Amino acid sequence: MVTARNVFYTTVFSFLLASATAGAESFRVRATIPLALDDITSEAQATATMNDALLITLPADMTYVGGVELKFKIPEIVAAWRDTIAYSLYADVRPRPSAQTVDYEGTRISVNTFPGKLSHIVYIPLSENSPIKHSPYHEIIAVIPNVADGTVFFRMQLAMKGVPDEFEQAVFDVTAKPVLLNKGKLRLRIVEPNDSHNPYDITVDEKPVTLGDDGTVATKGGELLGTGEHRLSITSDDYRNEVRTFRIEQAKTTELTVAMRGIEPLVRIVSPNDARVFMDGKPLTNTKEPFPVTPGDHTIRFDFGDYEVVRTVNAVNGRSYTVQLSVDAAIIEDDES
C-alpha cells in the first residue's frame, strides 16, 4: 500500500541518490567520529548518531588490505523505521576531515539506507582484487574510493522527516576492521658457493618472477602470491637446478633459504660400517655425505672381509650417483636323501 510516508521517503532518497552524481556538495555533521585502524590486525569501535560522520584511518602499510568492514548494531527504533537513515561514502572531502571539524564539502559517490534489522554489515572495497564476496547478508559498496590520504569518509544522515523524537538519542555501535587480501609474500635467500654471483632464473608455478633487494619475490606486474602451496624452481648454467615447495599464508611473509650447488658430479657411498672403500685406488675416510668428483670414469672398490667388489661410475656434470654395496644372504634347503 502506498502511504504518504513511503512517498516522502522515496522522494528524499531519490534526491540523495541524484546527489551522488551531482558533484561536490556542502554539508554539516553533528560530529566526526574517528576510527583508527593502526595495523592489519586492529579493530576500532565507536558509537555514532544518525547525523555523524565516520573518519576511518587506514593502516600505514596497505600491502595486504583489500577493503574495510563496517559492522553496525542498529537501535531498535531505527530498525522499526527501516530505510529512514541513509549512509553515504564521500570523496574529495575538504577541509581535511578531523574530530574537530563539522562543516565539509565533498562528492557523494555512494548512498544507501539502513535496513529494518538490528545489525548490518557494509564492506568498502579498496582494491580490484578485493576478496569480499557478494551475499544477501551484507552490502558491498559498488565503487572503490580514492584513499591516497589514508582515510575513508562515511556519513550518516536522516532520509525522512516526521520520525519519532527518540531518533535524536538513538545510538549506533560501530566496529571497523580491515579486510585482508588472500595473498602473501615469499622472501627468498639464495646462497651461492664461495660467495659467487652467477646468473640464475627463478620461476614460481612455472611463471618467471623477480627478486627484490630485500629478497622479496614478485610476479610479473608486482602481484602478491596467492595463499596455498607453490612450486619454486631455480635454474642456472653454473649450478644444479633447485626445486622447492613452499606455502603462502594470508597476509604473511614466508621465509625460504636455498643453497645453490655446483654442477660437478656428486657421489654418495652406501656400505656396511666395516667395509673399506677406495676410489681410483685411494681410500675414502668419510662416506657419510655426498662428495664432488671430476667428470669421467671413476673406479669404486669395496673390501669386505675376504670379498672385493669393484664398480665403475661414469660421472657427468649435473648428475648425482649412489654406489651401494648390498650384502645378501640366501637360504637353501639341504637334500638329506
mmCIF file of N, CA and C in Angstrom, residues 215-303:
data_model
loop_
_atom_site.group_PDB
_atom_site.id
_atom_site.type_symbol
_atom_site.label_atom_id
_atom_site.label_comp_id
_atom_site.label_asym_id
_atom_site.label_seq_id
_atom_site.Cartn_x
_atom_site.Cartn_y
_atom_site.Cartn_z
ATOM 1 N N GLY A 215 64.998 -9.473 -1.042
ATOM 2 C CA GLY A 215 64.723 -10.893 -1.201
ATOM 3 C C GLY A 215 63.275 -11.221 -1.490
ATOM 4 N N THR A 216 62.417 -10.201 -1.606
ATOM 5 C CA THR A 216 61.005 -10.461 -1.859
ATOM 6 C C THR A 216 60.787 -10.883 -3.307
ATOM 7 N N VAL A 217 60.073 -11.974 -3.484
ATOM 8 C CA VAL A 217 59.759 -12.477 -4.820
ATOM 9 C C VAL A 217 58.497 -11.794 -5.323
ATOM 10 N N ALA A 218 58.548 -11.286 -6.542
ATOM 11 C CA ALA A 218 57.394 -10.601 -7.134
ATOM 12 C C ALA A 218 57.080 -11.200 -8.490
ATOM 13 N N THR A 219 55.797 -11.427 -8.748
ATOM 14 C CA THR A 219 55.383 -11.909 -10.053
ATOM 15 C C THR A 219 55.374 -10.756 -11.045
ATOM 16 N N LYS A 220 55.127 -11.085 -12.301
ATOM 17 C CA LYS A 220 55.056 -10.046 -13.324
ATOM 18 C C LYS A 220 53.944 -9.064 -12.959
ATOM 19 N N GLY A 221 54.240 -7.793 -12.958
ATOM 20 C CA GLY A 221 53.267 -6.788 -12.557
ATOM 21 C C GLY A 221 53.306 -6.486 -11.073
ATOM 22 N N GLY A 222 54.215 -7.150 -10.334
ATOM 23 C CA GLY A 222 54.369 -6.880 -8.910
ATOM 24 C C GLY A 222 53.282 -7.455 -8.044
ATOM 25 N N GLU A 223 52.538 -8.457 -8.547
ATOM 26 C CA GLU A 223 51.447 -9.018 -7.769
ATOM 27 C C GLU A 223 51.968 -9.882 -6.631
ATOM 28 N N LEU A 224 51.175 -9.963 -5.573
ATOM 29 C CA LEU A 224 51.490 -10.849 -4.459
ATOM 30 C C LEU A 224 51.132 -12.281 -4.840
ATOM 31 N N LEU A 225 51.603 -13.225 -4.038
ATOM 32 C CA LEU A 225 51.307 -14.634 -4.295
ATOM 33 C C LEU A 225 50.029 -15.039 -3.576
ATOM 34 N N GLY A 226 49.228 -15.872 -4.225
ATOM 35 C CA GLY A 226 48.008 -16.359 -3.611
ATOM 36 C C GLY A 226 48.299 -17.334 -2.483
ATOM 37 N N THR A 227 47.367 -17.452 -1.551
ATOM 38 C CA THR A 227 47.560 -18.375 -0.438
ATOM 39 C C THR A 227 47.547 -19.818 -0.959
ATOM 40 N N GLY A 228 48.234 -20.693 -0.211
ATOM 41 C CA GLY A 228 48.289 -22.099 -0.600
ATOM 42 C C GLY A 228 49.690 -22.525 -0.975
ATOM 43 N N GLU A 229 49.797 -23.683 -1.602
ATOM 44 C CA GLU A 229 51.089 -24.292 -1.928
ATOM 45 C C GLU A 229 51.576 -23.840 -3.297
ATOM 46 N N HIS A 230 52.882 -23.593 -3.404
ATOM 47 C CA HIS A 230 53.507 -23.156 -4.650
ATOM 48 C C HIS A 230 54.790 -23.943 -4.895
ATOM 49 N N ARG A 231 55.249 -23.896 -6.139
ATOM 50 C CA ARG A 231 56.464 -24.611 -6.537
ATOM 51 C C ARG A 231 57.497 -23.604 -7.034
ATOM 52 N N LEU A 232 58.650 -23.584 -6.373
ATOM 53 C CA LEU A 232 59.762 -22.700 -6.744
ATOM 54 C C LEU A 232 60.803 -23.490 -7.523
ATOM 55 N N SER A 233 61.301 -22.896 -8.612
ATOM 56 C CA SER A 233 62.357 -23.526 -9.405
ATOM 57 C C SER A 233 63.453 -22.506 -9.691
ATOM 58 N N ILE A 234 64.708 -22.904 -9.453
ATOM 59 C CA ILE A 234 65.864 -22.047 -9.744
ATOM 60 C C ILE A 234 66.755 -22.803 -10.717
ATOM 61 N N THR A 235 66.996 -22.213 -11.878
ATOM 62 C CA THR A 235 67.821 -22.867 -12.901
ATOM 63 C C THR A 235 68.996 -21.978 -13.267
ATOM 64 N N SER A 236 70.120 -22.644 -13.606
ATOM 65 C CA SER A 236 71.338 -21.911 -13.939
ATOM 66 C C SER A 236 72.279 -22.824 -14.716
ATOM 67 N N ASP A 237 73.099 -22.206 -15.578
ATOM 68 C CA ASP A 237 74.135 -22.974 -16.280
ATOM 69 C C ASP A 237 75.302 -23.287 -15.360
ATOM 70 N N ASP A 238 75.408 -22.574 -14.238
ATOM 71 C CA ASP A 238 76.557 -22.726 -13.349
ATOM 72 C C ASP A 238 76.250 -23.555 -12.111
ATOM 73 N N TYR A 239 74.963 -23.809 -11.857
ATOM 74 C CA TYR A 239 74.583 -24.558 -10.663
ATOM 75 C C TYR A 239 73.586 -25.655 -11.031
ATOM 76 N N ARG A 240 73.381 -26.529 -10.085
ATOM 77 C CA ARG A 240 72.339 -27.528 -10.246
ATOM 78 C C ARG A 240 70.971 -26.862 -10.131
ATOM 79 N N ASN A 241 70.026 -27.412 -10.821
ATOM 80 C CA ASN A 241 68.659 -26.904 -10.691
ATOM 81 C C ASN A 241 68.126 -27.250 -9.310
ATOM 82 N N GLU A 242 67.442 -26.282 -8.692
ATOM 83 C CA GLU A 242 66.881 -26.483 -7.362
ATOM 84 C C GLU A 242 65.368 -26.292 -7.423
ATOM 85 N N VAL A 243 64.651 -27.207 -6.816
ATOM 86 C CA VAL A 243 63.190 -27.149 -6.779
ATOM 87 C C VAL A 243 62.734 -27.260 -5.331
ATOM 88 N N ARG A 244 61.826 -26.365 -4.937
ATOM 89 C CA ARG A 244 61.296 -26.378 -3.567
ATOM 90 C C ARG A 244 59.773 -26.174 -3.625
ATOM 91 N N THR A 245 59.095 -26.742 -2.656
ATOM 92 C CA THR A 245 57.672 -26.486 -2.458
ATOM 93 C C THR A 245 57.513 -25.650 -1.199
ATOM 94 N N PHE A 246 56.708 -24.592 -1.275
ATOM 95 C CA PHE A 246 56.512 -23.730 -0.109
ATOM 96 C C PHE A 246 55.048 -23.351 -0.017
ATOM 97 N N ARG A 247 54.625 -22.859 1.141
ATOM 98 C CA ARG A 247 53.228 -22.500 1.380
ATOM 99 C C ARG A 247 53.128 -21.016 1.754
ATOM 100 N N ILE A 248 52.165 -20.332 1.141
ATOM 101 C CA ILE A 248 51.889 -18.928 1.435
ATOM 102 C C ILE A 248 50.652 -18.844 2.320
ATOM 103 N N GLU A 249 50.775 -18.093 3.426
ATOM 104 C CA GLU A 249 49.643 -17.856 4.314
ATOM 105 C C GLU A 249 49.144 -16.421 4.150
ATOM 106 N N GLN A 250 47.872 -16.210 4.467
ATOM 107 C CA GLN A 250 47.248 -14.905 4.252
ATOM 108 C C GLN A 250 47.961 -13.806 5.034
ATOM 109 N N ALA A 251 48.337 -12.757 4.302
ATOM 110 C CA ALA A 251 48.924 -11.543 4.881
ATOM 111 C C ALA A 251 50.197 -11.828 5.678
ATOM 112 N N LYS A 252 50.943 -12.859 5.271
ATOM 113 C CA LYS A 252 52.192 -13.184 5.954
ATOM 114 C C LYS A 252 53.320 -13.357 4.938
ATOM 115 N N THR A 253 54.559 -13.282 5.432
ATOM 116 C CA THR A 253 55.729 -13.474 4.598
ATOM 117 C C THR A 253 56.380 -14.812 4.933
ATOM 118 N N THR A 254 56.543 -15.646 3.937
ATOM 119 C CA THR A 254 57.211 -16.942 4.093
ATOM 120 C C THR A 254 58.691 -16.774 3.799
ATOM 121 N N GLU A 255 59.543 -17.252 4.707
ATOM 122 C CA GLU A 255 60.993 -17.171 4.529
ATOM 123 C C GLU A 255 61.517 -18.500 3.988
ATOM 124 N N LEU A 256 62.382 -18.439 2.967
ATOM 125 C CA LEU A 256 62.939 -19.658 2.372
ATOM 126 C C LEU A 256 64.393 -19.413 1.975
ATOM 127 N N THR A 257 65.278 -20.330 2.369
ATOM 128 C CA THR A 257 66.697 -20.260 2.005
ATOM 129 C C THR A 257 67.044 -21.442 1.109
ATOM 130 N N VAL A 258 67.700 -21.153 -0.004
ATOM 131 C CA VAL A 258 68.126 -22.204 -0.924
ATOM 132 C C VAL A 258 69.631 -22.079 -1.139
ATOM 133 N N ALA A 259 70.369 -23.139 -0.832
ATOM 134 C CA ALA A 259 71.817 -23.170 -1.049
ATOM 135 C C ALA A 259 72.084 -23.771 -2.427
ATOM 136 N N MET A 260 72.680 -22.989 -3.298
ATOM 137 C CA MET A 260 72.992 -23.469 -4.637
ATOM 138 C C MET A 260 74.181 -24.421 -4.589
ATOM 139 N N ARG A 261 74.170 -25.412 -5.462
ATOM 140 C CA ARG A 261 75.244 -26.403 -5.525
ATOM 141 C C ARG A 261 75.868 -26.386 -6.907
ATOM 142 N N GLY A 262 77.188 -26.585 -6.946
ATOM 143 C CA GLY A 262 77.890 -26.609 -8.223
ATOM 144 C C GLY A 262 77.425 -27.764 -9.092
ATOM 145 N N ILE A 263 77.755 -27.689 -10.393
ATOM 146 C CA ILE A 263 77.274 -28.707 -11.324
ATOM 147 C C ILE A 263 78.195 -29.924 -11.390
ATOM 148 N N GLU A 264 79.316 -29.906 -10.632
ATOM 149 C CA GLU A 264 80.190 -31.064 -10.667
ATOM 150 C C GLU A 264 79.453 -32.298 -10.148
ATOM 151 N N PRO A 265 79.758 -33.489 -10.694
ATOM 152 C CA PRO A 265 79.055 -34.711 -10.269
ATOM 153 C C PRO A 265 79.227 -34.974 -8.775
ATOM 154 N N LEU A 266 78.202 -35.551 -8.159
ATOM 155 C CA LEU A 266 78.244 -35.925 -6.747
ATOM 156 C C LEU A 266 78.105 -37.440 -6.626
ATOM 157 N N VAL A 267 78.896 -38.012 -5.738
ATOM 158 C CA VAL A 267 78.859 -39.455 -5.494
ATOM 159 C C VAL A 267 78.565 -39.696 -4.020
ATOM 160 N N ARG A 268 77.631 -40.603 -3.762
ATOM 161 C CA ARG A 268 77.319 -40.997 -2.392
ATOM 162 C C ARG A 268 77.565 -42.493 -2.247
ATOM 163 N N ILE A 269 78.266 -42.867 -1.175
ATOM 164 C CA ILE A 269 78.615 -44.265 -0.911
ATOM 165 C C ILE A 269 77.721 -44.807 0.198
ATOM 166 N N VAL A 270 77.137 -45.962 -0.036
ATOM 167 C CA VAL A 270 76.354 -46.653 0.977
ATOM 168 C C VAL A 270 76.930 -48.047 1.151
ATOM 169 N N SER A 271 77.466 -48.340 2.336
ATOM 170 C CA SER A 271 78.102 -49.646 2.560
ATOM 171 C C SER A 271 78.105 -49.958 4.054
ATOM 172 N N PRO A 272 78.296 -51.230 4.430
ATOM 173 C CA PRO A 272 78.424 -51.569 5.855
ATOM 174 C C PRO A 272 79.573 -50.813 6.500
ATOM 175 N N ASN A 273 79.474 -50.588 7.818
ATOM 176 C CA ASN A 273 80.480 -49.780 8.517
ATOM 177 C C ASN A 273 81.872 -50.381 8.455
ATOM 178 N N ASP A 274 81.973 -51.731 8.420
ATOM 179 C CA ASP A 274 83.301 -52.335 8.450
ATOM 180 C C ASP A 274 83.856 -52.595 7.054
ATOM 181 N N ALA A 275 83.203 -52.086 6.038
ATOM 182 C CA ALA A 275 83.739 -52.221 4.681
ATOM 183 C C ALA A 275 84.714 -51.081 4.406
ATOM 184 N N ARG A 276 85.804 -51.412 3.733
ATOM 185 C CA ARG A 276 86.776 -50.393 3.324
ATOM 186 C C ARG A 276 86.443 -49.998 1.887
ATOM 187 N N VAL A 277 86.492 -48.663 1.641
ATOM 188 C CA VAL A 277 86.091 -48.154 0.334
ATOM 189 C C VAL A 277 87.259 -47.398 -0.281
ATOM 190 N N PHE A 278 87.490 -47.664 -1.555
ATOM 191 C CA PHE A 278 88.568 -46.995 -2.289
ATOM 192 C C PHE A 278 87.984 -46.387 -3.560
ATOM 193 N N MET A 279 88.491 -45.212 -3.901
ATOM 194 C CA MET A 279 88.085 -44.564 -5.160
ATOM 195 C C MET A 279 89.331 -44.256 -5.962
ATOM 196 N N ASP A 280 89.393 -44.825 -7.145
ATOM 197 C CA ASP A 280 90.567 -44.675 -8.017
ATOM 198 C C ASP A 280 91.841 -45.059 -7.265
ATOM 199 N N GLY A 281 91.723 -46.117 -6.430
ATOM 200 C CA GLY A 281 92.857 -46.640 -5.703
ATOM 201 C C GLY A 281 93.174 -45.937 -4.407
ATOM 202 N N LYS A 282 92.469 -44.854 -4.071
ATOM 203 C CA LYS A 282 92.736 -44.122 -2.839
ATOM 204 C C LYS A 282 91.614 -44.366 -1.827
ATOM 205 N N PRO A 283 91.966 -44.595 -0.563
ATOM 206 C CA PRO A 283 90.924 -44.890 0.437
ATOM 207 C C PRO A 283 90.058 -43.666 0.721
ATOM 208 N N LEU A 284 88.763 -43.928 0.948
ATOM 209 C CA LEU A 284 87.827 -42.872 1.331
ATOM 210 C C LEU A 284 87.600 -42.973 2.837
ATOM 211 N N THR A 285 87.856 -41.884 3.535
ATOM 212 C CA THR A 285 87.734 -41.904 5.004
ATOM 213 C C THR A 285 86.359 -41.440 5.472
ATOM 214 N N ASN A 286 85.669 -40.640 4.654
ATOM 215 C CA ASN A 286 84.350 -40.138 5.047
ATOM 216 C C ASN A 286 83.353 -40.431 3.931
ATOM 217 N N THR A 287 82.489 -41.376 4.168
ATOM 218 C CA THR A 287 81.500 -41.755 3.148
ATOM 219 C C THR A 287 80.075 -41.440 3.600
ATOM 220 N N LYS A 288 79.938 -40.618 4.634
ATOM 221 C CA LYS A 288 78.607 -40.310 5.153
ATOM 222 C C LYS A 288 77.858 -39.306 4.280
ATOM 223 N N GLU A 289 78.585 -38.396 3.647
ATOM 224 C CA GLU A 289 77.972 -37.352 2.856
ATOM 225 C C GLU A 289 78.378 -37.467 1.390
ATOM 226 N N PRO A 290 77.523 -37.006 0.453
ATOM 227 C CA PRO A 290 77.921 -36.981 -0.965
ATOM 228 C C PRO A 290 79.146 -36.095 -1.156
ATOM 229 N N PHE A 291 80.000 -36.448 -2.106
ATOM 230 C CA PHE A 291 81.205 -35.652 -2.353
ATOM 231 C C PHE A 291 81.360 -35.439 -3.855
ATOM 232 N N PRO A 292 81.941 -34.293 -4.248
ATOM 233 C CA PRO A 292 82.093 -33.990 -5.677
ATOM 234 C C PRO A 292 83.263 -34.764 -6.288
ATOM 235 N N VAL A 293 83.116 -35.079 -7.576
ATOM 236 C CA VAL A 293 84.190 -35.728 -8.331
ATOM 237 C C VAL A 293 84.303 -35.031 -9.677
ATOM 238 N N THR A 294 85.374 -35.276 -10.370
ATOM 239 C CA THR A 294 85.538 -34.721 -11.708
ATOM 240 C C THR A 294 84.742 -35.551 -12.710
ATOM 241 N N PRO A 295 84.293 -34.936 -13.802
ATOM 242 C CA PRO A 295 83.583 -35.720 -14.818
ATOM 243 C C PRO A 295 84.477 -36.824 -15.379
ATOM 244 N N GLY A 296 83.858 -37.930 -15.746
ATOM 245 C CA GLY A 296 84.613 -39.039 -16.323
ATOM 246 C C GLY A 296 84.417 -40.318 -15.534
ATOM 247 N N ASP A 297 85.229 -41.337 -15.864
ATOM 248 C CA ASP A 297 85.119 -42.645 -15.224
ATOM 249 C C ASP A 297 85.891 -42.667 -13.908
ATOM 250 N N HIS A 298 85.271 -43.282 -12.890
ATOM 251 C CA HIS A 298 85.905 -43.462 -11.577
ATOM 252 C C HIS A 298 85.644 -44.887 -11.103
ATOM 253 N N THR A 299 86.648 -45.470 -10.507
ATOM 254 C CA THR A 299 86.546 -46.849 -10.032
ATOM 255 C C THR A 299 86.321 -46.866 -8.527
ATOM 256 N N ILE A 300 85.259 -47.537 -8.101
ATOM 257 C CA ILE A 300 84.948 -47.686 -6.675
ATOM 258 C C ILE A 300 85.202 -49.143 -6.292
ATOM 259 N N ARG A 301 86.027 -49.352 -5.249
ATOM 260 C CA ARG A 301 86.323 -50.717 -4.792
ATOM 261 C C ARG A 301 85.927 -50.873 -3.331
ATOM 262 N N PHE A 302 85.199 -51.951 -3.050
ATOM 263 C CA PHE A 302 84.812 -52.278 -1.681
ATOM 264 C C PHE A 302 85.600 -53.509 -1.238
ATOM 265 N N ASP A 303 86.255 -53.418 -0.083
ATOM 266 C CA ASP A 303 86.883 -54.576 0.549
ATOM 267 C C ASP A 303 86.055 -54.924 1.768
#
